[in-house]
PDB file of C-alpha atoms (C1' of nucleotides) in Angstrom:
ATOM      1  CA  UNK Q 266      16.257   5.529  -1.769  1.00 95.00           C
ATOM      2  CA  UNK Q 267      17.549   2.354  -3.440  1.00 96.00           C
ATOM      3  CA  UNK Q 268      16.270   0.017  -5.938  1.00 97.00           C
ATOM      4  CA  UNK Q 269      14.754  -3.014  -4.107  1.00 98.00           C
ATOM      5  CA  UNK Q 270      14.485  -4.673  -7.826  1.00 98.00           C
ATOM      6  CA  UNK Q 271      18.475  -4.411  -9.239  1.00 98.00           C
ATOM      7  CA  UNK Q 272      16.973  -6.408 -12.001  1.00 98.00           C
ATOM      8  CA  UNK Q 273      14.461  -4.252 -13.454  1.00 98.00           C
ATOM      9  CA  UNK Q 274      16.788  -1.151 -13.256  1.00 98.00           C
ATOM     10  CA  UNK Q 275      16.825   0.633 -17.045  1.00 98.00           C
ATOM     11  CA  UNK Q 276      19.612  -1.059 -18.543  1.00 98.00           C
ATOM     12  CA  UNK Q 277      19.984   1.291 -21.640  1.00 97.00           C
ATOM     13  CA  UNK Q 278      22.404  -0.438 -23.467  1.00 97.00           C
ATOM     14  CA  UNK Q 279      19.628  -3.750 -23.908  1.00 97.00           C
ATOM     15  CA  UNK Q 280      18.646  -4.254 -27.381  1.00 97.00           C
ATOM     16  CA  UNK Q 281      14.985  -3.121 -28.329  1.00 96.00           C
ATOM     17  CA  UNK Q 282      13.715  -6.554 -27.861  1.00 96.00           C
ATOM     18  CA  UNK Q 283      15.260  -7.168 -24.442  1.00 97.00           C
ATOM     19  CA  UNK Q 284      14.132  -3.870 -23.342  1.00 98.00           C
ATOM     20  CA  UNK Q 285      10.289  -5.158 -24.152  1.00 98.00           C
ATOM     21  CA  UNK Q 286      11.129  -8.320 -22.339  1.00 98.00           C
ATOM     22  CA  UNK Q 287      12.207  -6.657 -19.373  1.00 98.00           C
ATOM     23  CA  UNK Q 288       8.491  -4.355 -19.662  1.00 98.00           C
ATOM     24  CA  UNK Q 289       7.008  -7.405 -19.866  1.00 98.00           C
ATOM     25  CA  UNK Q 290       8.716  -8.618 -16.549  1.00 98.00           C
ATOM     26  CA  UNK Q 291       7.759  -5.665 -14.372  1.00 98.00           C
ATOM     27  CA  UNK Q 292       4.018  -5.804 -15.777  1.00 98.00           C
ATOM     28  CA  UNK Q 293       3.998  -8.763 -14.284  1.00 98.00           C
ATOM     29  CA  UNK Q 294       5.075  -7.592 -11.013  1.00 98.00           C
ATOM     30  CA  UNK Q 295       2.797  -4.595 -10.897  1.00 98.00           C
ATOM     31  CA  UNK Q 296       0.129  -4.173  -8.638  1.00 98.00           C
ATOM     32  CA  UNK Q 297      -2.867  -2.251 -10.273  1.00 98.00           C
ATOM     33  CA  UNK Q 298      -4.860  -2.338  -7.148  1.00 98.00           C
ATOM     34  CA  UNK Q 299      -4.757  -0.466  -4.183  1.00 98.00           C
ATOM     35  CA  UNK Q 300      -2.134  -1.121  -1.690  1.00 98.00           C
ATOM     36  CA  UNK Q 301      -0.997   1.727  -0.172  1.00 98.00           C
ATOM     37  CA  UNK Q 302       0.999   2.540   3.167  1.00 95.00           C
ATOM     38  CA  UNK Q 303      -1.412   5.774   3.846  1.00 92.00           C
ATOM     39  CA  UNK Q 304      -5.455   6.373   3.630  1.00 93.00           C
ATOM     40  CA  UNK Q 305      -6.113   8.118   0.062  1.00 94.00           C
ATOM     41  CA  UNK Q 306      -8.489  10.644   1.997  1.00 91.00           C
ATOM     42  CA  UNK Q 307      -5.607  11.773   4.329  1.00 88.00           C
ATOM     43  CA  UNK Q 308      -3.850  13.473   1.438  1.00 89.00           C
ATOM     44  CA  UNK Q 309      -4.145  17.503   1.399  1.00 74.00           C
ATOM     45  CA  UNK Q 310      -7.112  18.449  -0.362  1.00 70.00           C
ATOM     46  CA  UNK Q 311      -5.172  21.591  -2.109  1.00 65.00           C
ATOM     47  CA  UNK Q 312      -7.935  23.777  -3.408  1.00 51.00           C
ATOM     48  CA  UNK Q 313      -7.268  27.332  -4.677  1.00 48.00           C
ATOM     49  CA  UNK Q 314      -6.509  29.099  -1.671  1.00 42.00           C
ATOM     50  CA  UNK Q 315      -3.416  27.336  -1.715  1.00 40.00           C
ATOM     51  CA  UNK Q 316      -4.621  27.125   2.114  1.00 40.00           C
ATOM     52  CA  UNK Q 317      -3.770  23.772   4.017  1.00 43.00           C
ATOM     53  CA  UNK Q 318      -4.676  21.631   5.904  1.00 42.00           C
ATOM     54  CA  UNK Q 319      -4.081  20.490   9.903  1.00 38.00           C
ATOM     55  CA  UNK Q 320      -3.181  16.794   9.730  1.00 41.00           C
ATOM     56  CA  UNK Q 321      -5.388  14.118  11.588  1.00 42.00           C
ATOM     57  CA  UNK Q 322      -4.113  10.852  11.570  1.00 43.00           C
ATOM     58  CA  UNK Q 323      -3.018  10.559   8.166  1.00 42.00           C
ATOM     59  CA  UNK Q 324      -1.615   7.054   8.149  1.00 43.00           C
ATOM     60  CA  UNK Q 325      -2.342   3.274   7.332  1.00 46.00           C
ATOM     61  CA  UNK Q 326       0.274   0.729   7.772  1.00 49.00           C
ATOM     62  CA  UNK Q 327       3.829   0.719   7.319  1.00 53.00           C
ATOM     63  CA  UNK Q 328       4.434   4.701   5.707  1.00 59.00           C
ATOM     64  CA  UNK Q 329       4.963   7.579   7.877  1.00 69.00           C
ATOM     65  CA  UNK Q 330       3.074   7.164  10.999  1.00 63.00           C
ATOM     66  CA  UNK Q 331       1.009   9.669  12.179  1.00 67.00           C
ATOM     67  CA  UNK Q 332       1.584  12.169   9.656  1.00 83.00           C
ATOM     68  CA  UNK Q 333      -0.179  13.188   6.298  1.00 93.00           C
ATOM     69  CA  UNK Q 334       1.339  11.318   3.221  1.00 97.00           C
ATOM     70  CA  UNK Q 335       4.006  12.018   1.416  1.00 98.00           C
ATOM     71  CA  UNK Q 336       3.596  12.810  -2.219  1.00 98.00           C
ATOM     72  CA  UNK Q 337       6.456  13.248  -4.566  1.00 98.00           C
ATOM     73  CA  UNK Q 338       6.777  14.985  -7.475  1.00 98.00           C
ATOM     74  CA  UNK Q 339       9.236  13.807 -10.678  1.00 98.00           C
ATOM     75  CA  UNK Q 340       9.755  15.506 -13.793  1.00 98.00           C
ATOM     76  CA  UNK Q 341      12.659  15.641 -16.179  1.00 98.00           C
ATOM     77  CA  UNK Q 342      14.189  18.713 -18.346  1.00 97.00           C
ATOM     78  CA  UNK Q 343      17.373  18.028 -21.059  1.00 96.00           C
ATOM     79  CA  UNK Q 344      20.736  20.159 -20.870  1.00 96.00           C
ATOM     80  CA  UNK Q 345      21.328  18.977 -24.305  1.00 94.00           C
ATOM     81  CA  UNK Q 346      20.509  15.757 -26.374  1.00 93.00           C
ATOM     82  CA  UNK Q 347      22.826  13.495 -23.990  1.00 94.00           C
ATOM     83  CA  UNK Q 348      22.114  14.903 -20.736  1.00 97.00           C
ATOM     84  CA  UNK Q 349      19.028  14.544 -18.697  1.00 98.00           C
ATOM     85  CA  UNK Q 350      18.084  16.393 -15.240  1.00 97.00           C
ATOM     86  CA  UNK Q 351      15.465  15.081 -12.563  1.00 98.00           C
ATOM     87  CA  UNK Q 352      13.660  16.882 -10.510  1.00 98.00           C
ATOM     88  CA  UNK Q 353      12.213  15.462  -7.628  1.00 98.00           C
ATOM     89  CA  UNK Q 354       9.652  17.543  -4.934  1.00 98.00           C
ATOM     90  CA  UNK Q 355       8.508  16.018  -2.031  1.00 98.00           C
ATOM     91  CA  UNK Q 356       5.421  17.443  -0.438  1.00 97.00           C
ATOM     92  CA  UNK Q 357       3.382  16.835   3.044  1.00 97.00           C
ATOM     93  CA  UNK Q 358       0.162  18.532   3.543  1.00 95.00           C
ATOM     94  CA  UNK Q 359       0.427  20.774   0.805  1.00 94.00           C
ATOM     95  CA  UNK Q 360       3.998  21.927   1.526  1.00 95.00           C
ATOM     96  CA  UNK Q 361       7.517  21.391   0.297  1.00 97.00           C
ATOM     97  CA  UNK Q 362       9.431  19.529   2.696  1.00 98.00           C
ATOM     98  CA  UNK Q 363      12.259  18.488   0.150  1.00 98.00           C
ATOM     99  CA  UNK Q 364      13.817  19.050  -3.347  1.00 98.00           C
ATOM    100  CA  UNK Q 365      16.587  17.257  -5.295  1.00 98.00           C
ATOM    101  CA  UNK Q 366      17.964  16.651  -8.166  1.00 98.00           C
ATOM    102  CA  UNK Q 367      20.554  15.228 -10.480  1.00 98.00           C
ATOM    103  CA  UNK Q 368      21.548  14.591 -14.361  1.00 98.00           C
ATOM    104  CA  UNK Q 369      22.807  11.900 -16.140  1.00 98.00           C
ATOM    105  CA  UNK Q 370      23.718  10.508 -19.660  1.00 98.00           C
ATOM    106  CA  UNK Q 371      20.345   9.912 -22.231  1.00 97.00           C
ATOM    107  CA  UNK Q 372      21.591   6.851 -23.711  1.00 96.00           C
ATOM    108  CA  UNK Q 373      19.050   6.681 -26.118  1.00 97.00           C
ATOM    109  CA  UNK Q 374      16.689   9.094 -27.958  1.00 96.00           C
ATOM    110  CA  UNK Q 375      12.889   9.339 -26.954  1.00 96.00           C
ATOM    111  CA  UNK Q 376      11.317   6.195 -28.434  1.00 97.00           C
ATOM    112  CA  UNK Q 377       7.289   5.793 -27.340  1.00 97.00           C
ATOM    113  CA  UNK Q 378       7.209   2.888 -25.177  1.00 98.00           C
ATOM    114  CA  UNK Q 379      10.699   2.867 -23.992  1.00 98.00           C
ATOM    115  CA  UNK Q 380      10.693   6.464 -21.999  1.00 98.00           C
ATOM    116  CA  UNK Q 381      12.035   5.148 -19.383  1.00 98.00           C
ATOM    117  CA  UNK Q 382      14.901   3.466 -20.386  1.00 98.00           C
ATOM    118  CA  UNK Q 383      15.972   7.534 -21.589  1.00 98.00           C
ATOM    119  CA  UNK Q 384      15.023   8.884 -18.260  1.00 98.00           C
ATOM    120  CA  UNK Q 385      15.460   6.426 -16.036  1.00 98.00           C
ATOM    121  CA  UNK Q 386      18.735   7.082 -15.458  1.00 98.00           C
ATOM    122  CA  UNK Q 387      18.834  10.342 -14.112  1.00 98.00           C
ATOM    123  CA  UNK Q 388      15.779   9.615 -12.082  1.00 98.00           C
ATOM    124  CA  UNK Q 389      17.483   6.742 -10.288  1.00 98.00           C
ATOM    125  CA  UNK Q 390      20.194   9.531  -9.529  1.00 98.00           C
ATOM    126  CA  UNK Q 391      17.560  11.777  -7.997  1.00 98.00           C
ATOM    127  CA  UNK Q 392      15.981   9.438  -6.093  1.00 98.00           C
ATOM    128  CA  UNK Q 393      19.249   8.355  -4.036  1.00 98.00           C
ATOM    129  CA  UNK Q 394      19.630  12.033  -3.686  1.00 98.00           C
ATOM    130  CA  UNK Q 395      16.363  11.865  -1.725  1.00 98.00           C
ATOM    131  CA  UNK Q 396      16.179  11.768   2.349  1.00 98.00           C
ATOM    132  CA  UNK Q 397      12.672  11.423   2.921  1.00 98.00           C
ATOM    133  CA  UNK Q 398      11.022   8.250   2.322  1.00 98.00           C
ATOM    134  CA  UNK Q 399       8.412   9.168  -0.061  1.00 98.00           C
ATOM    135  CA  UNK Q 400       4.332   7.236   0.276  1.00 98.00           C
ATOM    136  CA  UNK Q 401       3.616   7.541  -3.366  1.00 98.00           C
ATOM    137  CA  UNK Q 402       5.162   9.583  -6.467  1.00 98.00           C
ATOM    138  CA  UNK Q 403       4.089  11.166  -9.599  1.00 98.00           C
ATOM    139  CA  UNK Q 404       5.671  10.682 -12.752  1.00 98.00           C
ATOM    140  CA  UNK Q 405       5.233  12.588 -15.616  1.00 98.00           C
ATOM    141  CA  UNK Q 406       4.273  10.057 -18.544  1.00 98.00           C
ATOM    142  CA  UNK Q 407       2.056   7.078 -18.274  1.00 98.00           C
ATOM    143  CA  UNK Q 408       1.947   4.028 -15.985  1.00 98.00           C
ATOM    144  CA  UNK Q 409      -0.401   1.391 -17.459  1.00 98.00           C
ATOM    145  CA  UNK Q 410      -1.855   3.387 -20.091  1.00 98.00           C
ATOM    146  CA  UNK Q 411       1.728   2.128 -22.428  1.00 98.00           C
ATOM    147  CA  UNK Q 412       1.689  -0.952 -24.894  1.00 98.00           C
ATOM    148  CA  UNK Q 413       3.066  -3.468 -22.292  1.00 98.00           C
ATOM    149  CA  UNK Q 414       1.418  -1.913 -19.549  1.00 98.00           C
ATOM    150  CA  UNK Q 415       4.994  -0.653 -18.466  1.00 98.00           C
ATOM    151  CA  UNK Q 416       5.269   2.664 -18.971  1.00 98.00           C
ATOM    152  CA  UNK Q 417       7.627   4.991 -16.970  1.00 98.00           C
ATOM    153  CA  UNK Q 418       5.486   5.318 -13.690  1.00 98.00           C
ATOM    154  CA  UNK Q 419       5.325   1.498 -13.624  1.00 98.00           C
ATOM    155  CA  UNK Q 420       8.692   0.764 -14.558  1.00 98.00           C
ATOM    156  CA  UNK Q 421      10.057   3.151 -11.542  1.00 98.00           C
ATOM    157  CA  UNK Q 422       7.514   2.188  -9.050  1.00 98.00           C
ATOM    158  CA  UNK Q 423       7.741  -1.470  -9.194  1.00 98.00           C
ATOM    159  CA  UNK Q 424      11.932  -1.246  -9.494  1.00 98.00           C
ATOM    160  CA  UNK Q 425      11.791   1.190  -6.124  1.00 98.00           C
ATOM    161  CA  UNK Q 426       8.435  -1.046  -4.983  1.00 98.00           C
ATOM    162  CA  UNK Q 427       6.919   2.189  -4.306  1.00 98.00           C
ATOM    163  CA  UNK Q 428       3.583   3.289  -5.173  1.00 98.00           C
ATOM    164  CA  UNK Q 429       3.071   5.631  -8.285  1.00 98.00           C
ATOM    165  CA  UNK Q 430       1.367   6.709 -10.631  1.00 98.00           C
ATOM    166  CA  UNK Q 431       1.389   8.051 -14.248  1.00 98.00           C
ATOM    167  CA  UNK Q 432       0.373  11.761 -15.070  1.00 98.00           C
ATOM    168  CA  UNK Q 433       0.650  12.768 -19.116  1.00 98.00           C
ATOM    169  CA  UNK Q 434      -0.482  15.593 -21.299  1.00 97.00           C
ATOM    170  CA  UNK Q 435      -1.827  13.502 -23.786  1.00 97.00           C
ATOM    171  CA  UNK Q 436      -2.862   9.757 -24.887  1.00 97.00           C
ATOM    172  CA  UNK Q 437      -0.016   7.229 -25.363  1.00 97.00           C
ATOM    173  CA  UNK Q 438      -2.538   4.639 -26.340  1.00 98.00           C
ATOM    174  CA  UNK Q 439      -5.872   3.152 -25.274  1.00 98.00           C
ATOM    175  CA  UNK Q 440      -9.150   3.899 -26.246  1.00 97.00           C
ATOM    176  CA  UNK Q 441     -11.631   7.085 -24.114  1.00 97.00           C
ATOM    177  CA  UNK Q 442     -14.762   4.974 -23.412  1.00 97.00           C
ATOM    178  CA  UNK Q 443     -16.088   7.920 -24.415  1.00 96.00           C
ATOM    179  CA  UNK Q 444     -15.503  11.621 -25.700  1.00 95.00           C
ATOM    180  CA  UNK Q 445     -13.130  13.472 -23.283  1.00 95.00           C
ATOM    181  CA  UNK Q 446     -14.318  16.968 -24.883  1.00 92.00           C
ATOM    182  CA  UNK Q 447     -16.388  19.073 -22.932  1.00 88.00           C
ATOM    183  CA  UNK Q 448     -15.558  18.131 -19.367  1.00 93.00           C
ATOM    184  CA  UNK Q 449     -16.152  19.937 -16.392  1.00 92.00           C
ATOM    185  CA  UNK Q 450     -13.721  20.152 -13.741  1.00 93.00           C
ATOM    186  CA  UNK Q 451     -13.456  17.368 -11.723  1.00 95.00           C
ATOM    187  CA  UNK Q 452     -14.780  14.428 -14.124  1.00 95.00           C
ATOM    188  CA  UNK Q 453     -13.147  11.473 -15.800  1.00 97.00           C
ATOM    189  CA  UNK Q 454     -13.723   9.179 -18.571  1.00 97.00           C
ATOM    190  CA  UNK Q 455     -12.085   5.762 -18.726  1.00 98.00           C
ATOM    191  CA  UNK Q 456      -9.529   4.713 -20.882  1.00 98.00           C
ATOM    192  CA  UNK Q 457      -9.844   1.126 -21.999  1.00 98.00           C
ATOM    193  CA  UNK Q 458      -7.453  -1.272 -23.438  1.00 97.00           C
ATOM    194  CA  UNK Q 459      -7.462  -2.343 -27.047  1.00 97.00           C
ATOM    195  CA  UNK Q 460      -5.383  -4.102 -29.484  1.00 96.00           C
ATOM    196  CA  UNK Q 461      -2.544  -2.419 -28.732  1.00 97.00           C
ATOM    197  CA  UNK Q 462      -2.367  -2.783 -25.308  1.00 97.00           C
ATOM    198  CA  UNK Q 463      -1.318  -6.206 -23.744  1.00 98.00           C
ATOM    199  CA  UNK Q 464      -4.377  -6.079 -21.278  1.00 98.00           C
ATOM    200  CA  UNK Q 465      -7.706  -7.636 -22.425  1.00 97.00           C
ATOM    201  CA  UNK Q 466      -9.835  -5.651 -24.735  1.00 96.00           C
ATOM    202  CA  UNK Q 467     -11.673  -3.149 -22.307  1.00 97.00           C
ATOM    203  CA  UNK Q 468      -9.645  -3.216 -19.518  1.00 98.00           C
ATOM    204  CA  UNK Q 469      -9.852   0.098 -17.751  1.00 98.00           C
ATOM    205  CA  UNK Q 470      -5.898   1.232 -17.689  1.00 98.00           C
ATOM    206  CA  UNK Q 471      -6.415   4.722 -16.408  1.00 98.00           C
ATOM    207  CA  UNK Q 472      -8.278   8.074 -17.266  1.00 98.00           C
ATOM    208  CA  UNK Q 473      -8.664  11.322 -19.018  1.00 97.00           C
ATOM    209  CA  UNK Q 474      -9.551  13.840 -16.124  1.00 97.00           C
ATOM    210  CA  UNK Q 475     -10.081  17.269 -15.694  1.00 96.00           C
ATOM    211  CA  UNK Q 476      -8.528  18.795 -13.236  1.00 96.00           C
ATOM    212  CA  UNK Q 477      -8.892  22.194 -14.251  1.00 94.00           C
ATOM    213  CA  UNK Q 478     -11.333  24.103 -16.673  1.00 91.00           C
ATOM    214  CA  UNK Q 479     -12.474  27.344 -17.561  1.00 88.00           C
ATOM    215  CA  UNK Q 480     -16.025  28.031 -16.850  1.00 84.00           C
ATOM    216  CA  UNK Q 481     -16.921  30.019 -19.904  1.00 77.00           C
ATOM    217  CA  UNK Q 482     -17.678  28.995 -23.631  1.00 73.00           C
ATOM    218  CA  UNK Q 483     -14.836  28.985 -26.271  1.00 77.00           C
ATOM    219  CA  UNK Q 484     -11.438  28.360 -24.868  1.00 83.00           C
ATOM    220  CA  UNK Q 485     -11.227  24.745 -22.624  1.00 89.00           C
ATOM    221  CA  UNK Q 486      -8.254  23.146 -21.352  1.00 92.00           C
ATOM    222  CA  UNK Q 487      -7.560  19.415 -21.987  1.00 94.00           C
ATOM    223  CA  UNK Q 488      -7.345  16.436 -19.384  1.00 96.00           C
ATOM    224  CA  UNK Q 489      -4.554  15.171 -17.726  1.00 97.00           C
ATOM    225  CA  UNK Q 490      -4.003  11.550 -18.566  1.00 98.00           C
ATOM    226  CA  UNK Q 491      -3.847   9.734 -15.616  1.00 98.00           C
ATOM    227  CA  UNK Q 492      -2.871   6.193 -14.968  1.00 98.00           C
ATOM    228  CA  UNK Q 493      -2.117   3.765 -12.292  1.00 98.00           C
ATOM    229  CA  UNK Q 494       1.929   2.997 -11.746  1.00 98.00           C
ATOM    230  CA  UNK Q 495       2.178   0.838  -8.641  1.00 98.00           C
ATOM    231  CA  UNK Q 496       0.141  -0.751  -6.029  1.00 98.00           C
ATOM    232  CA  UNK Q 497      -2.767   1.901  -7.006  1.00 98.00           C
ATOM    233  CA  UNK Q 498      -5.467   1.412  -8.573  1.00 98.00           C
ATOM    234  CA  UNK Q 499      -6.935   3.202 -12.149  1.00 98.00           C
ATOM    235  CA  UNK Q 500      -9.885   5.233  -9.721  1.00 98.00           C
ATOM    236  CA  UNK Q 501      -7.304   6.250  -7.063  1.00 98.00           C
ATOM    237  CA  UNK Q 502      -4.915   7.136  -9.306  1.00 98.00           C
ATOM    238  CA  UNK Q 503      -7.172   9.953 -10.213  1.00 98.00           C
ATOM    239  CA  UNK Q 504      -8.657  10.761  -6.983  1.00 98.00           C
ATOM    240  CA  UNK Q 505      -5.170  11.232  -5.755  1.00 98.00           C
ATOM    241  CA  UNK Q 506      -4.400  13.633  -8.791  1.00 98.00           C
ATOM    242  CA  UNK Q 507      -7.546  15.620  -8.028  1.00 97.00           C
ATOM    243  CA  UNK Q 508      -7.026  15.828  -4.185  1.00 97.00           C
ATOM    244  CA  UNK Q 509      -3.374  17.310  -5.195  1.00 97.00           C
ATOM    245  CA  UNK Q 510      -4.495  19.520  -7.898  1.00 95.00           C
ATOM    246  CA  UNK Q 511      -4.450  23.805  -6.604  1.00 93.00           C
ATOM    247  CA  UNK Q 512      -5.733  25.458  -9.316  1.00 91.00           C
ATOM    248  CA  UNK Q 513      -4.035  24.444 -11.944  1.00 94.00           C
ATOM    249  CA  UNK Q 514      -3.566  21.297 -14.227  1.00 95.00           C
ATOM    250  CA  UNK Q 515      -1.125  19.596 -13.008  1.00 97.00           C
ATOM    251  CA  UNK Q 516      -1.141  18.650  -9.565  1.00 97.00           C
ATOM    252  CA  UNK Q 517       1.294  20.317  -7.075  1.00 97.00           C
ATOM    253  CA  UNK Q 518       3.483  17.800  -7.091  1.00 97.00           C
ATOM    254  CA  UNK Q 519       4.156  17.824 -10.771  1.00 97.00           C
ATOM    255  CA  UNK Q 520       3.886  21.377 -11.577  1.00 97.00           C
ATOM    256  CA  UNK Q 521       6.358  22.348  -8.799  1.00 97.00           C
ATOM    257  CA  UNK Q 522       8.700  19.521  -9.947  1.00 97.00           C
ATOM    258  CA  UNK Q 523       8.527  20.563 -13.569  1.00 97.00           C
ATOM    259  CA  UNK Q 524       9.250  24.002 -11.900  1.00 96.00           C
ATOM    260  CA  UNK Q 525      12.470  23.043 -10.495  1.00 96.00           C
ATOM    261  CA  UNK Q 526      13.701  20.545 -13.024  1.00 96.00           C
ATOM    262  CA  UNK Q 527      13.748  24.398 -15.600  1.00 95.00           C
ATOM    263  CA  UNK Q 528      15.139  25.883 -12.747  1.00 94.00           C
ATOM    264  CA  UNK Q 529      18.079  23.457 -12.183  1.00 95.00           C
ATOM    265  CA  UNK Q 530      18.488  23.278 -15.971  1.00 92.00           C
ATOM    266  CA  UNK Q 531      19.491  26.815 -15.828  1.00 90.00           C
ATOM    267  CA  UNK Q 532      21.770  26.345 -12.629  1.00 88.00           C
ATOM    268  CA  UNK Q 533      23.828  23.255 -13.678  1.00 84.00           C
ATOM    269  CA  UNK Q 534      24.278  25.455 -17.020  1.00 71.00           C
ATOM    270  CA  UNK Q 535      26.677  23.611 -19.360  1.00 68.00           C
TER     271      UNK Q 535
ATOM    272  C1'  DG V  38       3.970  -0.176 -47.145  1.00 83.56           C
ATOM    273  C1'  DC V  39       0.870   2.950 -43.940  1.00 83.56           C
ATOM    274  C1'  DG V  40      -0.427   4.585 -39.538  1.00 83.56           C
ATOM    275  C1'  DA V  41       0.578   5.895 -34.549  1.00 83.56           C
ATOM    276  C1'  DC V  42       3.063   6.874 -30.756  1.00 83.56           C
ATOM    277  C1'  DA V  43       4.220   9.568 -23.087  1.00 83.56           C
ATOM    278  C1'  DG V  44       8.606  13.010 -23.025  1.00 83.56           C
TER     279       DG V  44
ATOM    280  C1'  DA R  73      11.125  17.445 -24.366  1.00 83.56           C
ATOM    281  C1'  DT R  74      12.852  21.999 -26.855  1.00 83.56           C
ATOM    282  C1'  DC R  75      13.112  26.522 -29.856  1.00 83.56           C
ATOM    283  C1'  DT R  76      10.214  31.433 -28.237  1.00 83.56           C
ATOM    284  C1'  DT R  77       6.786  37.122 -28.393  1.00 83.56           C
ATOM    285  C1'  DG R  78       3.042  38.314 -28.653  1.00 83.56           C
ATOM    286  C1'  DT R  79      -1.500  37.610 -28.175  1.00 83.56           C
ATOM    287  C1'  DC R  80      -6.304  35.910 -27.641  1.00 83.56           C
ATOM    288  C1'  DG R  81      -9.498  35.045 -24.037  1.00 83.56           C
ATOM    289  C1'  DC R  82     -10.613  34.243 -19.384  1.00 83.56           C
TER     290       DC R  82
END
DNA sequence: GCGACAG
DNA sequence: ATCTTGTCGC
């Protein structure tokens, strides 16, 4: 697929400033509400069995009628410092139905807050790669949880005007409403906006949730952080990460896509 | 100047 | 993100 926003493509050679300009700009075009072309509940509940599901229904308006969603998976992996590779999965009731992926130049080193103007790139290569017409996509980073509530779910999903959403290993910024130590599979804990964050003070941008945790006493396993990209909203964002989650902390999506991004590292060589 | 910071 | 074997604890 194509941009349908040429103007918020990742334009690495933009100075610093202009590159916060242009965050600023999408922001303000992001939806942080639901508005999705598919029912959240249709999406394959994975569970451990790695069993699946028989699709109903599956669909709203406008997405794939008929049919269970389709959830895409993105993750990046480096050749080198110049070169980046993209890896993107697409699944449908808990199976892989598609898998691309491409490399292009860095640009610029990993700054916080401007990951996507590094990655962007070759992520914009996968994606026209891609055949299927994906409902929603998981990017690996954050989405609203970033300083101009732009982060690299946002920035992709509102330039493709496709629904997303942000899944990181750790904080970017934002404040836990409360302790995210200690959770049992399956909870969350807000994450609110503060001073750093452009929305007003308390603004729920996402959340800490576990998707996965060991049920015995010394030894836990920290929570995804989870916000909204595109026309989703903070709570969806992490039902959908739960109802894709199989067993292991990332969701299928992700894991399978960071799977295949090492995979094609190795294959495109150097 | 110091701190803090997705991948 | 990436460099990497064993190892501790489910």
């Amino acid at each position: 697929m194509e941009p349908v926003h040429p103007e918020f493509v990742p334009d690495a050679s933009l100075s610093r400033a202009e590159m916060e300009t242009l965050q600023r700009d999408i922001a303000e075009q992001a939806v942080f509400a639901d508005d999705l072309p598919f029912d959240p509940d249709t999406v394959c509940r994975h569970r451990e069995s790695g069993q699946q599901q028989l699709d109903e229904t599956g669909g709203g308006d406008g997405g794939n009628p008929g049919e269970a969603p389709i959830v895409l998976g993105v993750d990046q992996a480096f050749l080198d410092d110049e070169r980046a590779v993209s890896a993107l999965v697409a699944m449908r009731n808990g199976e892989v139905i598609e898998r691309v992926h491409a490399v292009a130049p860095t640009e610029i080193p990993y700054i916080p807050g401007l990951l996507s103007f590094r990655e962007g790139g070759a992520i914009l290569a996968g994606f026209r790669e891609l055949s299927v017409e994906p409902d929603i996509a998981f990017f690996d980073g954050s989405g609203r949880i970033h300083f101009r509530e732009a982060g690299i779910a946002t920035h992709i999903g509102v330039m493709l005007d496709l629904p997303s959403i942000g899944v990181a290993k750790s904080l970017l910024c934002g404040t836990p409403r409360s302790s995210t130590e200690g959770l049992a599979e399956g909870e969350r804990v807000p994450i609110e906006a503060d001073a750093d964050v452009t929305a007003p003070d308390g603004t729920v941008i996402g959340h800490a949730v576990q998707s996965r945790q060991y049920d015995s006493p010394n030894r836990h396993i920290n929570p995804l952080i989870v916000s909204p990209g595109h026309r989703v909203s903070a709570e969806t964002a992490a039902d959908l990460v739960l109802a894709c989650s199989a067993g292991y902390k990332l969701p299928e999506p992700t894991r399978l896509a960071d799977q295949y991004a090492d995979e094609a590292k190795k294959t495109v060589g150097t």
